């Protein structure tokens, strides 16, 4: 296979829901404040966009992912209509993974049971921290108790596939405090956890909050320890690292997100959503009202449509593949792109191998855990 060859793996379908009950002070996502009327128009627009995508012929898909924003602000009946539209427009596998991102304060057992009934079979809870003061510093709306209860409610509602998001390197957070959050997450027995390092963007209100309250982030070395020690605890708890920021019980990796990291293909619906298919990358218009206007006018919402060059596709495959704990499959890269990675980049990679950041094991090139902390330095080799 070469760079121009079509990928025959089933697609992932991403649905963007840009509404939130309040805007968190660190947030850099494409989202806005919830408005019931706008949401109703938005769901209608999503249904049209999905239906139109299916008009070119039914292709296979095996994951649906509702991301945001706060998708759990949709009514379960709206989620059901969107999933049904996906099933009409695509040949959605019977065992498809259907994920809904949910904020703990926006759910209760009845709502969760209704989401389950609508066809959602995986929940990803934005918990972020199991310490009250940290949640307040991030201006999150939920409490530790609500997050804990949400997990119990999800189990009672029949979900056997749960993921929790946690954030580390929070303002004023010390290593032992972070590890307490990690332990609290482990104690809830999720199938999957995502760990993110807080990034304080230049124009984030959190930056001002931090200056005003004189909150600071721990030194870089502590951030490194937060990552390493958390991963060790998660390993010991049977949550295996499969990507730089993600761990899962065996067989419970996010099948949808794996498409992003294994050179897969997906279609995105909604404002700001990206798609990658047949070597073409598209990005929908970001602003919600602009998106609604495009769809209402019978136009495509795709603002950017770009055919990727062979080198660009190779670069993406290398960047994303190296994020995986199992590393890059050098043989697959050679077959797909006709490039011997070691021959092309071996001289530059050798320094990183010597420094213990990268390992070559047979057909695989993978980052060590130390290398994962400095992934951007290693990946610079491919630029
Ligand atoms: S809930 Fe998530 S998407 Fe919404 S404002 Fe907070 S961080 Fe951003």
XYZ file of C-alpha atoms and ligand atoms in Angstrom:
391
model
C 0.000 0.000 0.000
C 1.279 3.534 -0.603
C 0.302 7.029 0.503
C -2.448 7.248 -2.075
C -4.083 3.964 -1.165
C -7.456 3.981 0.419
C -7.842 2.931 4.025
C -10.467 0.200 4.266
C -10.822 0.253 8.053
C -14.254 1.392 9.334
C -14.537 5.113 10.026
C -14.910 6.840 13.368
C -17.718 9.393 13.636
C -17.111 12.425 15.849
C -20.004 14.654 16.901
C -19.113 18.020 18.431
C -21.479 19.510 21.032
C -20.301 23.062 21.801
C -22.477 23.878 24.826
C -21.452 24.265 28.461
C -23.315 25.376 31.590
C -20.428 27.686 32.515
C -17.064 28.354 30.942
C -14.131 26.981 32.943
C -11.297 29.425 33.511
C -8.658 27.279 31.753
C -10.714 26.105 28.788
C -9.354 26.344 25.286
C -11.965 24.187 23.529
C -14.525 25.248 20.950
C -17.539 25.862 23.206
C -20.031 28.483 24.364
C -22.729 28.963 26.947
C -25.749 26.692 26.766
C -28.824 28.159 25.120
C -31.821 25.811 24.800
C -33.137 27.292 21.548
C -29.745 27.325 19.889
C -29.166 23.742 21.033
C -32.434 22.607 19.394
C -31.391 24.264 16.100
C -27.941 22.762 16.442
C -29.232 19.210 16.849
C -31.344 19.724 13.735
C -28.286 20.952 11.825
C -26.241 17.950 12.980
C -28.960 15.596 11.720
C -28.866 17.337 8.304
C -25.076 17.256 8.113
C -24.949 13.549 9.004
C -27.733 12.683 6.555
C -25.997 14.572 3.747
C -22.740 12.724 4.440
C -24.553 9.437 3.897
C -25.974 10.483 0.531
C -22.690 9.671 -1.233
C -23.152 5.993 -0.258
C -23.112 4.046 2.965
C -19.635 3.421 4.345
C -18.719 1.433 7.431
C -18.190 3.046 10.812
C -17.508 1.365 14.129
C -17.222 4.219 16.630
C -19.338 7.253 17.456
C -17.915 9.839 19.841
C -19.842 12.774 21.308
C -17.241 15.345 22.386
C -17.468 18.929 23.486
C -18.242 21.167 25.148
C -20.570 19.184 27.349
C -22.462 16.555 25.308
C -24.340 15.413 28.430
C -26.307 18.691 28.214
C -28.190 17.170 25.275
C -31.428 15.419 26.098
C -31.179 11.628 25.807
C -33.845 11.752 23.050
C -31.594 14.128 21.065
C -28.624 11.794 21.488
C -30.853 8.917 20.305
C -31.870 10.880 17.185
C -28.233 11.647 16.345
C -27.182 8.009 16.811
C -30.121 6.893 14.653
C -29.098 9.384 11.960
C -25.579 7.910 12.035
C -27.036 4.414 11.638
C -29.155 5.590 8.693
C -26.283 7.353 6.943
C -23.503 4.864 7.715
C -23.170 1.154 8.034
C -22.547 1.297 11.797
C -21.213 -1.991 13.191
C -23.527 -3.701 15.659
C -20.855 -3.687 18.380
C -19.843 -0.084 17.719
C -18.312 1.870 20.583
C -20.552 4.860 21.321
C -18.978 7.335 23.753
C -20.545 10.364 25.389
C -18.443 12.900 27.267
C -20.317 13.880 30.420
C -19.814 16.386 33.202
C -20.733 15.001 36.619
C -23.086 17.885 37.508
C -25.181 17.378 34.376
C -26.279 13.793 35.044
C -28.290 11.668 37.435
C -29.158 7.993 37.319
C -32.324 8.453 35.243
C -30.562 10.586 32.619
C -27.686 8.128 32.430
C -30.075 5.202 32.026
C -31.778 7.136 29.218
C -28.426 7.775 27.493
C -27.689 4.064 27.782
C -31.091 3.296 26.269
C -30.348 5.787 23.457
C -27.383 3.618 22.426
C -24.470 5.144 24.360
C -22.271 2.352 25.746
C -19.266 4.271 27.021
C -19.087 7.384 29.211
C -16.149 9.696 29.643
C -16.528 11.816 32.781
C -14.695 15.125 33.077
C -13.724 14.737 36.739
C -10.347 16.545 36.655
C -9.645 16.294 40.383
C -10.828 14.540 43.540
C -9.900 17.516 45.706
C -12.532 20.156 46.360
C -10.191 23.151 46.435
C -8.634 22.151 43.118
C -12.053 21.911 41.468
C -12.858 25.406 42.763
C -9.569 26.807 41.432
C -10.464 25.395 38.006
C -13.965 26.921 38.340
C -15.547 23.519 37.758
C -19.216 23.239 38.697
C -19.180 19.808 40.337
C -18.037 18.634 43.746
C -15.979 15.557 44.574
C -19.108 13.940 45.986
C -21.074 14.584 42.747
C -18.284 13.075 40.621
C -18.113 10.002 42.824
C -21.875 9.627 42.766
C -21.975 10.017 38.980
C -19.746 6.954 38.642
C -22.038 4.934 40.939
C -25.089 6.123 39.002
C -23.444 5.172 35.707
C -22.816 1.629 36.987
C -26.426 1.360 38.162
C -27.570 2.626 34.764
C -25.779 -0.330 33.168
C -22.499 1.198 31.923
C -19.610 -1.247 32.036
C -17.203 1.006 30.163
C -16.274 4.213 31.973
C -13.446 6.632 31.503
C -12.427 9.459 33.835
C -10.390 12.551 32.905
C -7.940 13.866 35.468
C -5.720 16.920 35.257
C -2.313 17.229 36.884
C 0.035 20.130 37.611
C -2.863 22.243 38.832
C -2.260 25.573 40.590
C -0.921 24.938 44.112
C -1.138 21.162 43.620
C 1.626 19.166 45.280
C 2.764 15.704 44.277
C 1.075 13.932 47.205
C -2.187 15.783 46.546
C -2.140 14.748 42.908
C -1.477 11.159 43.851
C -4.484 11.251 46.172
C -6.665 12.120 43.187
C -5.102 9.273 41.233
C -5.796 6.853 44.104
C -9.382 8.094 44.381
C -9.867 7.496 40.663
C -8.392 3.996 40.888
C -10.679 3.209 43.842
C -13.716 3.862 41.638
C -12.599 1.091 39.274
C -12.921 2.841 35.893
C -12.054 0.879 32.744
C -10.109 3.848 31.356
C -8.374 7.003 32.554
C -6.982 10.007 30.699
C -4.390 12.156 32.437
C -3.702 15.634 31.145
C -1.126 18.160 32.144
C -2.787 21.535 32.734
C -1.669 24.060 30.174
C -2.364 27.665 31.169
C -2.970 29.484 27.904
C -1.828 33.123 27.600
C -5.367 34.505 27.486
C -6.986 32.024 29.897
C -8.836 33.724 32.790
C -7.079 31.185 35.017
C -3.837 33.054 34.367
C -5.337 36.177 35.952
C -6.891 34.170 38.775
C -3.462 32.706 39.496
C -1.778 36.112 39.512
C -4.455 37.592 41.772
C -4.482 34.730 44.266
C -0.717 34.111 43.944
C -1.214 30.505 43.000
C 1.660 28.816 41.261
C 2.343 25.523 39.576
C 4.914 23.142 41.044
C 8.416 23.130 39.466
C 8.910 21.163 36.224
C 10.673 18.334 38.059
C 7.601 17.844 40.242
C 5.386 17.748 37.148
C 7.620 14.978 35.799
C 7.304 13.077 39.081
C 3.524 13.537 39.010
C 3.427 11.828 35.640
C 5.880 9.038 36.424
C 4.458 8.152 39.835
C 0.868 8.228 38.603
C 1.753 5.855 35.768
C 3.424 3.474 38.215
C 0.325 3.409 40.442
C -1.947 2.887 37.478
C 0.245 0.033 36.214
C 0.014 -1.602 39.622
C -3.790 -1.204 39.530
C -4.028 -3.046 36.197
C -4.632 0.107 34.158
C -2.107 -0.292 31.409
C -0.667 2.703 29.639
C -1.375 2.515 25.909
C -0.795 6.138 24.943
C 1.141 9.082 26.402
C -1.907 10.319 28.351
C -4.167 7.264 28.437
C -4.407 4.037 30.399
C -6.999 1.270 30.261
C -7.858 -2.165 31.505
C -7.049 -4.833 28.891
C -9.332 -4.502 25.862
C -10.829 -1.199 27.082
C -8.702 1.272 25.149
C -10.718 4.002 23.457
C -11.373 2.487 20.041
C -12.388 5.890 18.717
C -9.288 7.747 19.884
C -7.078 4.919 18.631
C -8.155 5.904 15.109
C -6.401 9.249 15.616
C -3.205 7.525 16.738
C -3.096 4.604 14.321
C -3.367 6.486 11.048
C -7.101 5.792 10.847
C -9.896 7.822 9.286
C -12.825 9.667 10.759
C -15.551 12.129 9.928
C -16.399 15.000 12.252
C -19.797 16.698 12.468
C -20.670 19.984 14.096
C -18.879 23.303 14.501
C -15.095 23.147 14.405
C -15.076 19.375 13.798
C -12.214 17.894 11.759
C -12.365 15.005 9.326
C -9.602 12.956 7.728
C -10.494 10.658 4.881
C -8.746 9.456 1.716
C -5.842 11.780 2.434
C -8.094 14.836 2.610
C -8.386 16.846 5.797
C -11.354 19.128 6.355
C -12.278 21.441 9.184
C -15.743 22.804 9.776
C -16.346 26.460 10.533
C -15.786 27.012 14.290
C -18.476 29.484 15.370
C -21.788 27.830 16.231
C -23.939 30.429 14.451
C -21.768 30.287 11.313
C -22.130 26.523 11.311
C -25.915 26.794 11.672
C -26.067 29.299 8.798
C -24.030 27.044 6.477
C -26.192 24.005 7.136
C -29.465 25.978 6.946
C -28.318 27.400 3.599
C -27.699 23.921 2.211
C -23.943 24.616 2.131
C -21.083 22.533 3.421
C -19.813 23.607 6.827
C -16.265 22.692 5.770
C -14.206 25.854 5.879
C -10.893 24.251 5.034
C -10.489 21.335 2.663
C -6.945 20.254 2.058
C -5.419 17.287 0.288
C -2.439 16.244 2.344
C 0.870 15.615 0.651
C 2.515 12.215 1.069
C 5.118 13.773 3.398
C 2.426 15.387 5.506
C 0.579 12.106 5.891
C 3.792 10.337 6.768
C 4.611 13.067 9.318
C 1.188 12.670 10.943
C 1.518 8.888 11.067
C 4.927 9.213 12.752
C 3.815 11.840 15.286
C 0.661 10.072 16.314
C 2.033 6.512 16.176
C 4.890 7.412 18.474
C 2.349 8.508 21.101
C 1.342 4.868 21.536
C 3.023 2.768 24.213
C 3.506 -0.031 21.665
C 5.184 2.525 19.415
C 5.406 2.886 15.686
C 5.090 -0.151 13.507
C 8.033 0.475 11.171
C 6.980 -2.274 8.786
C 3.481 -0.801 8.400
C 4.988 2.635 7.726
C 7.270 1.138 5.103
C 4.384 -0.661 3.411
C 2.064 2.320 3.470
C 4.491 5.161 2.736
C 7.459 3.383 1.155
C 9.787 4.900 3.748
C 12.343 3.162 5.919
C 12.062 5.314 9.053
C 15.340 4.110 10.487
C 17.208 4.800 7.282
C 15.752 8.296 6.985
C 15.856 9.423 10.614
C 18.188 6.894 12.306
C 21.126 9.287 12.678
C 19.020 11.867 14.549
C 17.146 9.227 16.520
C 20.385 7.597 17.698
C 21.027 10.416 20.208
C 17.600 9.902 21.727
C 18.199 6.150 21.879
C 21.458 6.803 23.737
C 19.650 9.160 26.110
C 17.132 6.415 26.927
C 14.162 8.266 25.429
C 13.467 5.925 22.511
C 13.890 2.210 21.998
C 13.995 0.171 18.850
C 12.548 -3.283 19.393
C 12.330 -5.383 16.236
C 9.774 -3.753 14.008
C 8.806 -1.190 16.591
C 10.132 2.186 17.550
C 8.772 3.316 20.858
C 9.193 6.015 23.450
C 10.283 4.967 26.914
C 8.235 6.467 29.738
C 10.988 9.045 30.223
C 10.739 9.686 26.483
C 6.997 10.257 26.778
C 7.712 13.187 29.078
C 9.983 14.681 26.422
C 7.985 13.465 23.432
C 8.070 16.839 21.693
C 11.888 16.740 21.625
C 11.938 13.280 20.060
C 9.179 14.119 17.587
C 11.121 17.181 16.453
C 13.314 14.681 14.577
C 10.452 14.097 12.140
C 9.830 17.756 11.374
S -16.825 21.930 30.693
Fe -15.082 21.389 29.375
S -15.516 22.313 27.373
Fe -16.904 23.259 28.897
S -15.873 25.119 29.516
Fe -15.295 23.529 31.000
S -13.395 22.644 30.175
Fe -14.350 23.818 28.527
